Amino acid sequence: MSTPIIVMGANGRMGRTICTLVQEDPAFTLAGVVERSEFAAGLDALPCPVSQNVEELLQGLDGKAVVVDFTAPEVSLATARSVARFGAAHVIGTTGFTNEQKQELARLAESCRMFWAPNMSIGVNVLLKVLPELTRALGDKYDIEMVELHHNRKKDSPSGTALRLGECLAEARGWDLDDVRCSARDGIIGERPKAQIGIQAIRGGDVVGVHTIYFMGPGERIEVTHQAHSRETFAQGALRAAAWLCGQQPGRLYGMQDIF
Ligand code: NAD
């Protein structure tokens, strides 16, 4: 039986990609799409109901639907409350949540199947597995910095992926990213402290997403780069998460590392 998918923000960059992939995959059915009325042009060509309200679509699906959501933090949080009320499942790709918003998602996930990943690509999630080993093997003589590039429409900075990678690097050093992150350098700032991870953001054009981590030590440097060539890699990851989430129980906020 194919899994009914509801796509939030269906006319967004990610929403459009997900709608296309869902229609091509017999494992899924496009059960409905949600979009703001002023951005909904063209969606009536889709073979499913179009709404401005996810609850309208969740009614009648008997908790079987998975809502796939790449929108904005406050929208995803409101959607999570609706999904929990209807006993459905929620795959969230949105980035830019505050710590308080993440805590509310985690609370909702205790009673609702919920999944969040700031980057759904296989490559970035494999990187998250190997970076701690690389960081520890190099030792603390190596300064760690990161540069991320994204398109000029991106709203949050640094990217959710950069923050997740940064958390992973900081943990490997026994640090808390909030204590050691430096995202701006300007003026007479003095020597670089040892306990620091720089994360700089570049914005322009239509760059889907590039993250480079620099390990800079005495006499040498390692650069690890992930480049997303298209949004399809994130959309495929989101659908893989949707299929996986159907077989899970509520309890906690799941992430990509749970699937691997
Ligand atoms: P976008 O601006 O192109 O799309 C967002 C869409 O959400 C828009 O169409 C907008 O109209 C819609 N929207 C806003 N409010 C809404 C509401 N109340 N109801 C329904 N729809 C609403 O943005 P995008 O590039 O598709 O990215 C969306 C989010 O996904 C961002 O936070 C981005 O950082 C994140 N993202 C995550 C990954 C990942 O792998 N996790 C990958 C790419 C993007």
PDB file of C-alpha atoms and ligand atoms in Angstrom:
ATOM      1  CA  MET A   1       0.000   0.000   0.000  1.00  0.00           C
ATOM      2  CA  SER A   2       1.398   3.406  -0.906  1.00  0.00           C
ATOM      3  CA  THR A   3       1.946   5.997   1.813  1.00  0.00           C
ATOM      4  CA  PRO A   4      -0.138   9.195   1.575  1.00  0.00           C
ATOM      5  CA  ILE A   5       2.118  12.260   1.579  1.00  0.00           C
ATOM      6  CA  ILE A   6       1.023  15.822   2.324  1.00  0.00           C
ATOM      7  CA  VAL A   7       3.549  18.426   1.149  1.00  0.00           C
ATOM      8  CA  MET A   8       3.786  21.682   3.086  1.00  0.00           C
ATOM      9  CA  GLY A   9       5.026  24.744   1.160  1.00  0.00           C
ATOM     10  CA  ALA A  10       4.357  22.935  -2.118  1.00  0.00           C
ATOM     11  CA  ASN A  11       5.383  25.867  -4.314  1.00  0.00           C
ATOM     12  CA  GLY A  12       8.708  26.415  -2.547  1.00  0.00           C
ATOM     13  CA  ARG A  13      12.054  25.242  -3.948  1.00  0.00           C
ATOM     14  CA  MET A  14      12.017  22.056  -1.847  1.00  0.00           C
ATOM     15  CA  GLY A  15       8.227  21.626  -1.929  1.00  0.00           C
ATOM     16  CA  ARG A  16       8.155  21.524  -5.748  1.00  0.00           C
ATOM     17  CA  THR A  17      10.981  18.953  -5.868  1.00  0.00           C
ATOM     18  CA  ILE A  18       9.216  16.728  -3.337  1.00  0.00           C
ATOM     19  CA  CYS A  19       5.868  16.902  -5.200  1.00  0.00           C
ATOM     20  CA  THR A  20       7.635  15.750  -8.392  1.00  0.00           C
ATOM     21  CA  LEU A  21       9.418  12.825  -6.707  1.00  0.00           C
ATOM     22  CA  VAL A  22       6.280  11.683  -4.846  1.00  0.00           C
ATOM     23  CA  GLN A  23       4.363  11.508  -8.125  1.00  0.00           C
ATOM     24  CA  GLU A  24       7.138   9.431  -9.740  1.00  0.00           C
ATOM     25  CA  ASP A  25       7.354   6.870  -6.906  1.00  0.00           C
ATOM     26  CA  PRO A  26       4.635   4.193  -6.595  1.00  0.00           C
ATOM     27  CA  ALA A  27       5.504   3.797  -2.898  1.00  0.00           C
ATOM     28  CA  PHE A  28       3.845   7.184  -2.277  1.00  0.00           C
ATOM     29  CA  THR A  29       0.603   8.979  -3.124  1.00  0.00           C
ATOM     30  CA  LEU A  30       0.344  12.759  -3.207  1.00  0.00           C
ATOM     31  CA  ALA A  31      -2.585  13.101  -0.794  1.00  0.00           C
ATOM     32  CA  GLY A  32      -2.605  16.899  -0.621  1.00  0.00           C
ATOM     33  CA  VAL A  33      -0.507  20.042  -0.676  1.00  0.00           C
ATOM     34  CA  VAL A  34      -0.498  23.134   1.533  1.00  0.00           C
ATOM     35  CA  GLU A  35       0.622  26.571   0.386  1.00  0.00           C
ATOM     36  CA  ARG A  36      -0.081  30.218   1.225  1.00  0.00           C
ATOM     37  CA  SER A  37      -2.851  31.480  -1.090  1.00  0.00           C
ATOM     38  CA  GLU A  38      -0.669  34.207  -2.654  1.00  0.00           C
ATOM     39  CA  PHE A  39       1.972  31.590  -3.605  1.00  0.00           C
ATOM     40  CA  ALA A  40      -0.377  28.820  -4.731  1.00  0.00           C
ATOM     41  CA  ALA A  41      -0.459  29.650  -8.472  1.00  0.00           C
ATOM     42  CA  GLY A  42      -0.275  26.506 -10.627  1.00  0.00           C
ATOM     43  CA  LEU A  43      -0.815  24.029  -7.792  1.00  0.00           C
ATOM     44  CA  ASP A  44      -4.362  23.249  -8.974  1.00  0.00           C
ATOM     45  CA  ALA A  45      -2.725  21.237 -11.799  1.00  0.00           C
ATOM     46  CA  LEU A  46      -1.610  18.659  -9.203  1.00  0.00           C
ATOM     47  CA  PRO A  47      -3.709  15.471  -8.852  1.00  0.00           C
ATOM     48  CA  CYS A  48      -4.614  16.181  -5.206  1.00  0.00           C
ATOM     49  CA  PRO A  49      -6.412  18.686  -2.981  1.00  0.00           C
ATOM     50  CA  VAL A  50      -4.732  22.064  -2.424  1.00  0.00           C
ATOM     51  CA  SER A  51      -5.303  23.811   0.903  1.00  0.00           C
ATOM     52  CA  GLN A  52      -4.007  26.610   3.106  1.00  0.00           C
ATOM     53  CA  ASN A  53      -4.691  24.527   6.190  1.00  0.00           C
ATOM     54  CA  VAL A  54      -2.996  21.179   6.873  1.00  0.00           C
ATOM     55  CA  GLU A  55      -5.761  20.123   9.301  1.00  0.00           C
ATOM     56  CA  GLU A  56      -8.291  20.224   6.471  1.00  0.00           C
ATOM     57  CA  LEU A  57      -6.169  17.603   4.641  1.00  0.00           C
ATOM     58  CA  LEU A  58      -5.365  15.482   7.711  1.00  0.00           C
ATOM     59  CA  GLN A  59      -9.066  15.005   8.411  1.00  0.00           C
ATOM     60  CA  GLY A  60     -10.167  11.757   6.798  1.00  0.00           C
ATOM     61  CA  LEU A  61      -6.661  10.300   6.410  1.00  0.00           C
ATOM     62  CA  ASP A  62      -7.017   8.462   9.705  1.00  0.00           C
ATOM     63  CA  GLY A  63      -3.476   9.167  10.956  1.00  0.00           C
ATOM     64  CA  LYS A  64      -1.946   7.398   7.953  1.00  0.00           C
ATOM     65  CA  ALA A  65      -0.446  10.455   6.251  1.00  0.00           C
ATOM     66  CA  VAL A  66       3.126  11.679   6.479  1.00  0.00           C
ATOM     67  CA  VAL A  67       3.444  15.463   6.275  1.00  0.00           C
ATOM     68  CA  VAL A  68       6.703  16.486   4.561  1.00  0.00           C
ATOM     69  CA  ASP A  69       7.573  20.003   5.546  1.00  0.00           C
ATOM     70  CA  PHE A  70      10.282  22.353   4.239  1.00  0.00           C
ATOM     71  CA  THR A  71       8.861  25.792   5.102  1.00  0.00           C
ATOM     72  CA  ALA A  72       9.798  28.167   7.956  1.00  0.00           C
ATOM     73  CA  PRO A  73      10.327  27.517  11.705  1.00  0.00           C
ATOM     74  CA  GLU A  74       7.053  28.995  12.973  1.00  0.00           C
ATOM     75  CA  VAL A  75       5.092  27.238  10.191  1.00  0.00           C
ATOM     76  CA  SER A  76       6.707  23.862  10.929  1.00  0.00           C
ATOM     77  CA  LEU A  77       6.034  24.254  14.641  1.00  0.00           C
ATOM     78  CA  ALA A  78       2.344  25.042  14.061  1.00  0.00           C
ATOM     79  CA  THR A  79       2.195  22.097  11.636  1.00  0.00           C
ATOM     80  CA  ALA A  80       3.781  19.799  14.239  1.00  0.00           C
ATOM     81  CA  ARG A  81       1.006  20.704  16.693  1.00  0.00           C
ATOM     82  CA  SER A  82      -1.629  19.846  14.051  1.00  0.00           C
ATOM     83  CA  VAL A  83       0.117  16.598  13.067  1.00  0.00           C
ATOM     84  CA  ALA A  84       0.257  15.563  16.744  1.00  0.00           C
ATOM     85  CA  ARG A  85      -3.448  16.345  17.174  1.00  0.00           C
ATOM     86  CA  PHE A  86      -4.342  14.077  14.222  1.00  0.00           C
ATOM     87  CA  GLY A  87      -1.888  11.251  15.081  1.00  0.00           C
ATOM     88  CA  ALA A  88      -0.125  11.525  11.708  1.00  0.00           C
ATOM     89  CA  ALA A  89       3.644  11.572  11.083  1.00  0.00           C
ATOM     90  CA  HIS A  90       5.851  14.587  10.344  1.00  0.00           C
ATOM     91  CA  VAL A  91       9.136  14.816   8.422  1.00  0.00           C
ATOM     92  CA  ILE A  92      10.644  18.282   8.921  1.00  0.00           C
ATOM     93  CA  GLY A  93      13.503  19.678   6.839  1.00  0.00           C
ATOM     94  CA  THR A  94      13.070  23.311   7.859  1.00  0.00           C
ATOM     95  CA  THR A  95      16.098  25.011   9.427  1.00  0.00           C
ATOM     96  CA  GLY A  96      16.517  28.100  11.608  1.00  0.00           C
ATOM     97  CA  PHE A  97      14.668  26.867  14.731  1.00  0.00           C
ATOM     98  CA  THR A  98      15.532  28.568  18.027  1.00  0.00           C
ATOM     99  CA  ASN A  99      16.501  26.328  20.960  1.00  0.00           C
ATOM    100  CA  GLU A 100      13.042  26.915  22.483  1.00  0.00           C
ATOM    101  CA  GLN A 101      11.342  25.875  19.224  1.00  0.00           C
ATOM    102  CA  LYS A 102      13.502  22.718  19.067  1.00  0.00           C
ATOM    103  CA  GLN A 103      12.519  21.916  22.642  1.00  0.00           C
ATOM    104  CA  GLU A 104       8.833  22.200  21.748  1.00  0.00           C
ATOM    105  CA  LEU A 105       9.352  19.883  18.754  1.00  0.00           C
ATOM    106  CA  ALA A 106      11.045  17.373  21.063  1.00  0.00           C
ATOM    107  CA  ARG A 107       8.072  17.583  23.481  1.00  0.00           C
ATOM    108  CA  LEU A 108       5.581  17.020  20.659  1.00  0.00           C
ATOM    109  CA  ALA A 109       7.660  14.066  19.408  1.00  0.00           C
ATOM    110  CA  GLU A 110       6.983  12.226  22.688  1.00  0.00           C
ATOM    111  CA  SER A 111       3.446  11.554  21.483  1.00  0.00           C
ATOM    112  CA  CYS A 112       3.763  11.876  17.700  1.00  0.00           C
ATOM    113  CA  ARG A 113       6.039  10.269  15.081  1.00  0.00           C
ATOM    114  CA  MET A 114       8.344  13.114  14.187  1.00  0.00           C
ATOM    115  CA  PHE A 115      11.617  13.414  12.294  1.00  0.00           C
ATOM    116  CA  TRP A 116      13.844  16.453  11.831  1.00  0.00           C
ATOM    117  CA  ALA A 117      17.115  16.784   9.962  1.00  0.00           C
ATOM    118  CA  PRO A 118      18.733  20.074   8.963  1.00  0.00           C
ATOM    119  CA  ASN A 119      20.305  18.214   6.038  1.00  0.00           C
ATOM    120  CA  MET A 120      18.711  15.149   4.473  1.00  0.00           C
ATOM    121  CA  SER A 121      21.531  14.242   2.063  1.00  0.00           C
ATOM    122  CA  ILE A 122      23.338  10.931   2.474  1.00  0.00           C
ATOM    123  CA  GLY A 123      26.714  12.660   2.027  1.00  0.00           C
ATOM    124  CA  VAL A 124      26.330  15.164   4.865  1.00  0.00           C
ATOM    125  CA  ASN A 125      25.023  12.494   7.208  1.00  0.00           C
ATOM    126  CA  VAL A 126      27.952  10.196   6.445  1.00  0.00           C
ATOM    127  CA  LEU A 127      30.225  13.198   7.102  1.00  0.00           C
ATOM    128  CA  LEU A 128      28.603  13.590  10.518  1.00  0.00           C
ATOM    129  CA  LYS A 129      29.671  10.018  11.255  1.00  0.00           C
ATOM    130  CA  VAL A 130      33.311  10.370  10.154  1.00  0.00           C
ATOM    131  CA  LEU A 131      34.115  13.931  11.293  1.00  0.00           C
ATOM    132  CA  PRO A 132      34.496  13.070  15.008  1.00  0.00           C
ATOM    133  CA  GLU A 133      37.093  10.421  14.141  1.00  0.00           C
ATOM    134  CA  LEU A 134      39.009  12.815  11.876  1.00  0.00           C
ATOM    135  CA  THR A 135      38.875  15.586  14.512  1.00  0.00           C
ATOM    136  CA  ARG A 136      40.146  13.303  17.270  1.00  0.00           C
ATOM    137  CA  ALA A 137      42.847  11.734  15.070  1.00  0.00           C
ATOM    138  CA  LEU A 138      44.251  15.158  14.117  1.00  0.00           C
ATOM    139  CA  GLY A 139      44.295  16.346  17.721  1.00  0.00           C
ATOM    140  CA  ASP A 140      43.952  19.818  19.157  1.00  0.00           C
ATOM    141  CA  LYS A 141      46.897  21.419  17.274  1.00  0.00           C
ATOM    142  CA  TYR A 142      44.550  21.743  14.296  1.00  0.00           C
ATOM    143  CA  ASP A 143      42.313  24.819  14.144  1.00  0.00           C
ATOM    144  CA  ILE A 144      38.830  24.111  12.770  1.00  0.00           C
ATOM    145  CA  GLU A 145      36.983  26.580  10.550  1.00  0.00           C
ATOM    146  CA  MET A 146      34.016  26.241   8.195  1.00  0.00           C
ATOM    147  CA  VAL A 147      32.712  28.212   5.218  1.00  0.00           C
ATOM    148  CA  GLU A 148      29.227  27.651   3.815  1.00  0.00           C
ATOM    149  CA  LEU A 149      27.776  28.962   0.525  1.00  0.00           C
ATOM    150  CA  HIS A 150      24.085  29.197  -0.314  1.00  0.00           C
ATOM    151  CA  HIS A 151      21.757  30.929  -2.776  1.00  0.00           C
ATOM    152  CA  ASN A 152      20.711  34.541  -2.255  1.00  0.00           C
ATOM    153  CA  ARG A 153      17.171  33.677  -1.091  1.00  0.00           C
ATOM    154  CA  LYS A 154      18.265  31.726   1.979  1.00  0.00           C
ATOM    155  CA  LYS A 155      16.831  33.263   5.142  1.00  0.00           C
ATOM    156  CA  ASP A 156      18.841  31.724   7.997  1.00  0.00           C
ATOM    157  CA  SER A 157      22.573  32.039   8.659  1.00  0.00           C
ATOM    158  CA  PRO A 158      24.698  30.100   9.350  1.00  0.00           C
ATOM    159  CA  SER A 159      22.883  27.257   7.591  1.00  0.00           C
ATOM    160  CA  GLY A 160      21.266  24.523   9.673  1.00  0.00           C
ATOM    161  CA  THR A 161      23.762  22.099   8.148  1.00  0.00           C
ATOM    162  CA  ALA A 162      26.725  24.268   9.185  1.00  0.00           C
ATOM    163  CA  LEU A 163      25.410  24.425  12.741  1.00  0.00           C
ATOM    164  CA  ARG A 164      24.890  20.640  12.850  1.00  0.00           C
ATOM    165  CA  LEU A 165      28.393  20.020  11.456  1.00  0.00           C
ATOM    166  CA  GLY A 166      29.739  22.578  13.929  1.00  0.00           C
ATOM    167  CA  GLU A 167      28.008  20.835  16.858  1.00  0.00           C
ATOM    168  CA  CYS A 168      29.525  17.545  15.745  1.00  0.00           C
ATOM    169  CA  LEU A 169      33.053  19.056  15.528  1.00  0.00           C
ATOM    170  CA  ALA A 170      32.668  20.839  18.874  1.00  0.00           C
ATOM    171  CA  GLU A 171      31.465  17.655  20.602  1.00  0.00           C
ATOM    172  CA  ALA A 172      34.508  15.786  19.271  1.00  0.00           C
ATOM    173  CA  ARG A 173      36.690  18.393  21.015  1.00  0.00           C
ATOM    174  CA  GLY A 174      34.599  18.284  24.217  1.00  0.00           C
ATOM    175  CA  TRP A 175      33.190  21.777  23.604  1.00  0.00           C
ATOM    176  CA  ASP A 176      29.698  23.238  23.343  1.00  0.00           C
ATOM    177  CA  LEU A 177      29.304  24.968  19.952  1.00  0.00           C
ATOM    178  CA  ASP A 178      27.443  27.908  21.541  1.00  0.00           C
ATOM    179  CA  ASP A 179      30.569  28.662  23.623  1.00  0.00           C
ATOM    180  CA  VAL A 180      33.120  28.475  20.783  1.00  0.00           C
ATOM    181  CA  ARG A 181      31.343  29.566  17.592  1.00  0.00           C
ATOM    182  CA  CYS A 182      32.686  32.670  15.840  1.00  0.00           C
ATOM    183  CA  SER A 183      30.574  33.834  12.883  1.00  0.00           C
ATOM    184  CA  ALA A 184      31.991  37.358  12.448  1.00  0.00           C
ATOM    185  CA  ARG A 185      35.502  38.820  12.493  1.00  0.00           C
ATOM    186  CA  ASP A 186      36.033  42.520  11.962  1.00  0.00           C
ATOM    187  CA  GLY A 187      38.576  45.061  13.237  1.00  0.00           C
ATOM    188  CA  ILE A 188      41.475  44.482  15.649  1.00  0.00           C
ATOM    189  CA  ILE A 189      40.256  41.196  17.027  1.00  0.00           C
ATOM    190  CA  GLY A 190      43.569  39.784  18.276  1.00  0.00           C
ATOM    191  CA  GLU A 191      44.881  36.257  17.963  1.00  0.00           C
ATOM    192  CA  ARG A 192      42.543  33.402  17.263  1.00  0.00           C
ATOM    193  CA  PRO A 193      41.659  31.616  20.544  1.00  0.00           C
ATOM    194  CA  LYS A 194      42.401  27.876  20.517  1.00  0.00           C
ATOM    195  CA  ALA A 195      38.885  27.028  21.686  1.00  0.00           C
ATOM    196  CA  GLN A 196      37.098  28.439  18.659  1.00  0.00           C
ATOM    197  CA  ILE A 197      35.268  27.164  15.571  1.00  0.00           C
ATOM    198  CA  GLY A 198      34.729  29.787  12.887  1.00  0.00           C
ATOM    199  CA  ILE A 199      31.620  29.419  10.719  1.00  0.00           C
ATOM    200  CA  GLN A 200      31.343  31.982   7.924  1.00  0.00           C
ATOM    201  CA  ALA A 201      28.401  32.294   5.525  1.00  0.00           C
ATOM    202  CA  ILE A 202      28.522  33.399   1.876  1.00  0.00           C
ATOM    203  CA  ARG A 203      25.300  34.144  -0.017  1.00  0.00           C
ATOM    204  CA  GLY A 204      24.765  34.567  -3.733  1.00  0.00           C
ATOM    205  CA  GLY A 205      23.287  33.320  -6.988  1.00  0.00           C
ATOM    206  CA  ASP A 206      21.611  29.940  -7.073  1.00  0.00           C
ATOM    207  CA  VAL A 207      24.113  27.857  -5.054  1.00  0.00           C
ATOM    208  CA  VAL A 208      22.197  24.847  -3.662  1.00  0.00           C
ATOM    209  CA  GLY A 209      24.641  24.383  -0.764  1.00  0.00           C
ATOM    210  CA  VAL A 210      28.387  23.976  -0.204  1.00  0.00           C
ATOM    211  CA  HIS A 211      30.079  23.341   3.161  1.00  0.00           C
ATOM    212  CA  THR A 212      33.864  23.245   3.542  1.00  0.00           C
ATOM    213  CA  ILE A 213      35.527  22.357   6.826  1.00  0.00           C
ATOM    214  CA  TYR A 214      39.188  23.319   7.248  1.00  0.00           C
ATOM    215  CA  PHE A 215      41.504  21.535   9.656  1.00  0.00           C
ATOM    216  CA  MET A 216      44.568  23.783   9.780  1.00  0.00           C
ATOM    217  CA  GLY A 217      47.638  22.518  11.584  1.00  0.00           C
ATOM    218  CA  PRO A 218      51.382  23.042  11.631  1.00  0.00           C
ATOM    219  CA  GLY A 219      52.632  22.918   8.039  1.00  0.00           C
ATOM    220  CA  GLU A 220      49.506  21.412   6.505  1.00  0.00           C
ATOM    221  CA  ARG A 221      45.768  21.721   6.018  1.00  0.00           C
ATOM    222  CA  ILE A 222      42.928  19.318   5.277  1.00  0.00           C
ATOM    223  CA  GLU A 223      39.776  20.560   3.555  1.00  0.00           C
ATOM    224  CA  VAL A 224      36.585  18.495   3.559  1.00  0.00           C
ATOM    225  CA  THR A 225      33.903  19.754   1.177  1.00  0.00           C
ATOM    226  CA  HIS A 226      30.352  18.655   0.604  1.00  0.00           C
ATOM    227  CA  GLN A 227      28.626  20.106  -2.460  1.00  0.00           C
ATOM    228  CA  ALA A 228      24.921  19.557  -3.092  1.00  0.00           C
ATOM    229  CA  HIS A 229      24.427  19.514  -6.875  1.00  0.00           C
ATOM    230  CA  SER A 230      20.627  19.620  -6.735  1.00  0.00           C
ATOM    231  CA  ARG A 231      17.736  19.751  -4.260  1.00  0.00           C
ATOM    232  CA  GLU A 232      16.788  16.233  -5.296  1.00  0.00           C
ATOM    233  CA  THR A 233      19.333  14.791  -2.877  1.00  0.00           C
ATOM    234  CA  PHE A 234      17.494  16.439   0.057  1.00  0.00           C
ATOM    235  CA  ALA A 235      14.063  15.479  -1.312  1.00  0.00           C
ATOM    236  CA  GLN A 236      15.101  11.819  -1.751  1.00  0.00           C
ATOM    237  CA  GLY A 237      16.362  11.825   1.841  1.00  0.00           C
ATOM    238  CA  ALA A 238      13.049  13.280   3.053  1.00  0.00           C
ATOM    239  CA  LEU A 239      11.069  10.538   1.293  1.00  0.00           C
ATOM    240  CA  ARG A 240      13.380   7.866   2.657  1.00  0.00           C
ATOM    241  CA  ALA A 241      12.711   9.347   6.112  1.00  0.00           C
ATOM    242  CA  ALA A 242       8.936   9.362   5.433  1.00  0.00           C
ATOM    243  CA  ALA A 243       8.949   5.644   4.535  1.00  0.00           C
ATOM    244  CA  TRP A 244      11.080   4.842   7.596  1.00  0.00           C
ATOM    245  CA  LEU A 245       8.978   6.943   9.988  1.00  0.00           C
ATOM    246  CA  CYS A 246       5.784   5.026   9.122  1.00  0.00           C
ATOM    247  CA  GLY A 247       7.188   1.951  10.893  1.00  0.00           C
ATOM    248  CA  GLN A 248       8.274   3.804  14.059  1.00  0.00           C
ATOM    249  CA  GLN A 249       6.588   4.566  17.369  1.00  0.00           C
ATOM    250  CA  PRO A 250       6.378   8.069  18.872  1.00  0.00           C
ATOM    251  CA  GLY A 251       8.855   8.724  21.668  1.00  0.00           C
ATOM    252  CA  ARG A 252      11.525  11.178  20.606  1.00  0.00           C
ATOM    253  CA  LEU A 253      12.522  13.444  17.756  1.00  0.00           C
ATOM    254  CA  TYR A 254      14.181  11.135  15.217  1.00  0.00           C
ATOM    255  CA  GLY A 255      16.979  12.186  12.865  1.00  0.00           C
ATOM    256  CA  MET A 256      19.015  10.924   9.927  1.00  0.00           C
ATOM    257  CA  GLN A 257      21.431   9.033  12.195  1.00  0.00           C
ATOM    258  CA  ASP A 258      18.510   6.805  13.291  1.00  0.00           C
ATOM    259  CA  ILE A 259      17.989   5.628   9.711  1.00  0.00           C
ATOM    260  CA  PHE A 260      21.613   4.684   8.993  1.00  0.00           C
TER     261      PHE A 260
HETATM  262  P1  NAD B   1      11.219  28.415  -0.080  1.00  0.00           P
HETATM  263  O1  NAD B   1      11.091  29.795   0.463  1.00  0.00           O
HETATM  264  O2  NAD B   1      11.506  28.237  -1.531  1.00  0.00           O
HETATM  265  O3  NAD B   1       9.905  27.556   0.269  1.00  0.00           O
HETATM  266  C1  NAD B   1       9.141  27.686   1.434  1.00  0.00           C
HETATM  267  C2  NAD B   1       7.698  27.554   1.026  1.00  0.00           C
HETATM  268  O4  NAD B   1       6.895  27.492   2.219  1.00  0.00           O
HETATM  269  C3  NAD B   1       7.186  28.760   0.205  1.00  0.00           C
HETATM  270  O5  NAD B   1       6.540  28.305  -0.974  1.00  0.00           O
HETATM  271  C4  NAD B   1       6.218  29.423   1.150  1.00  0.00           C
HETATM  272  O6  NAD B   1       5.150  30.101   0.483  1.00  0.00           O
HETATM  273  C5  NAD B   1       5.710  28.221   1.951  1.00  0.00           C
HETATM  274  N1  NAD B   1       5.035  28.628   3.177  1.00  0.00           N
HETATM  275  C6  NAD B   1       5.361  29.623   4.024  1.00  0.00           C
HETATM  276  N2  NAD B   1       4.428  29.738   4.996  1.00  0.00           N
HETATM  277  C7  NAD B   1       3.528  28.771   4.767  1.00  0.00           C
HETATM  278  C8  NAD B   1       2.331  28.366   5.434  1.00  0.00           C
HETATM  279  N3  NAD B   1       1.870  28.980   6.527  1.00  0.00           N
HETATM  280  N4  NAD B   1       1.628  27.312   4.915  1.00  0.00           N
HETATM  281  C9  NAD B   1       2.061  26.677   3.795  1.00  0.00           C
HETATM  282  N5  NAD B   1       3.173  27.033   3.117  1.00  0.00           N
HETATM  283  C10 NAD B   1       3.894  28.049   3.606  1.00  0.00           C
HETATM  284  O7  NAD B   1      12.368  27.711   0.803  1.00  0.00           O
HETATM  285  P2  NAD B   1      13.184  26.364   0.477  1.00  0.00           P
HETATM  286  O8  NAD B   1      14.458  26.705  -0.210  1.00  0.00           O
HETATM  287  O9  NAD B   1      12.287  25.345  -0.123  1.00  0.00           O
HETATM  288  O10 NAD B   1      13.592  25.944   1.972  1.00  0.00           O
HETATM  289  C11 NAD B   1      12.597  25.759   2.976  1.00  0.00           C
HETATM  290  C12 NAD B   1      13.281  25.363   4.283  1.00  0.00           C
HETATM  291  O11 NAD B   1      13.949  24.097   4.117  1.00  0.00           O
HETATM  292  C13 NAD B   1      14.373  26.332   4.750  1.00  0.00           C
HETATM  293  O12 NAD B   1      14.344  26.383   6.159  1.00  0.00           O
HETATM  294  C14 NAD B   1      15.664  25.678   4.266  1.00  0.00           C
HETATM  295  O13 NAD B   1      16.802  26.043   5.003  1.00  0.00           O
HETATM  296  C15 NAD B   1      15.312  24.226   4.496  1.00  0.00           C
HETATM  297  N6  NAD B   1      16.085  23.256   3.709  1.00  0.00           N
HETATM  298  C16 NAD B   1      16.427  22.115   4.347  1.00  0.00           C
HETATM  299  C17 NAD B   1      17.078  21.117   3.659  1.00  0.00           C
HETATM  300  C18 NAD B   1      17.356  19.817   4.384  1.00  0.00           C
HETATM  301  O14 NAD B   1      17.987  18.911   3.791  1.00  0.00           O
HETATM  302  N7  NAD B   1      16.877  19.662   5.615  1.00  0.00           N
HETATM  303  C19 NAD B   1      17.400  21.275   2.318  1.00  0.00           C
HETATM  304  C20 NAD B   1      17.043  22.466   1.674  1.00  0.00           C
HETATM  305  C21 NAD B   1      16.359  23.445   2.389  1.00  0.00           C
END
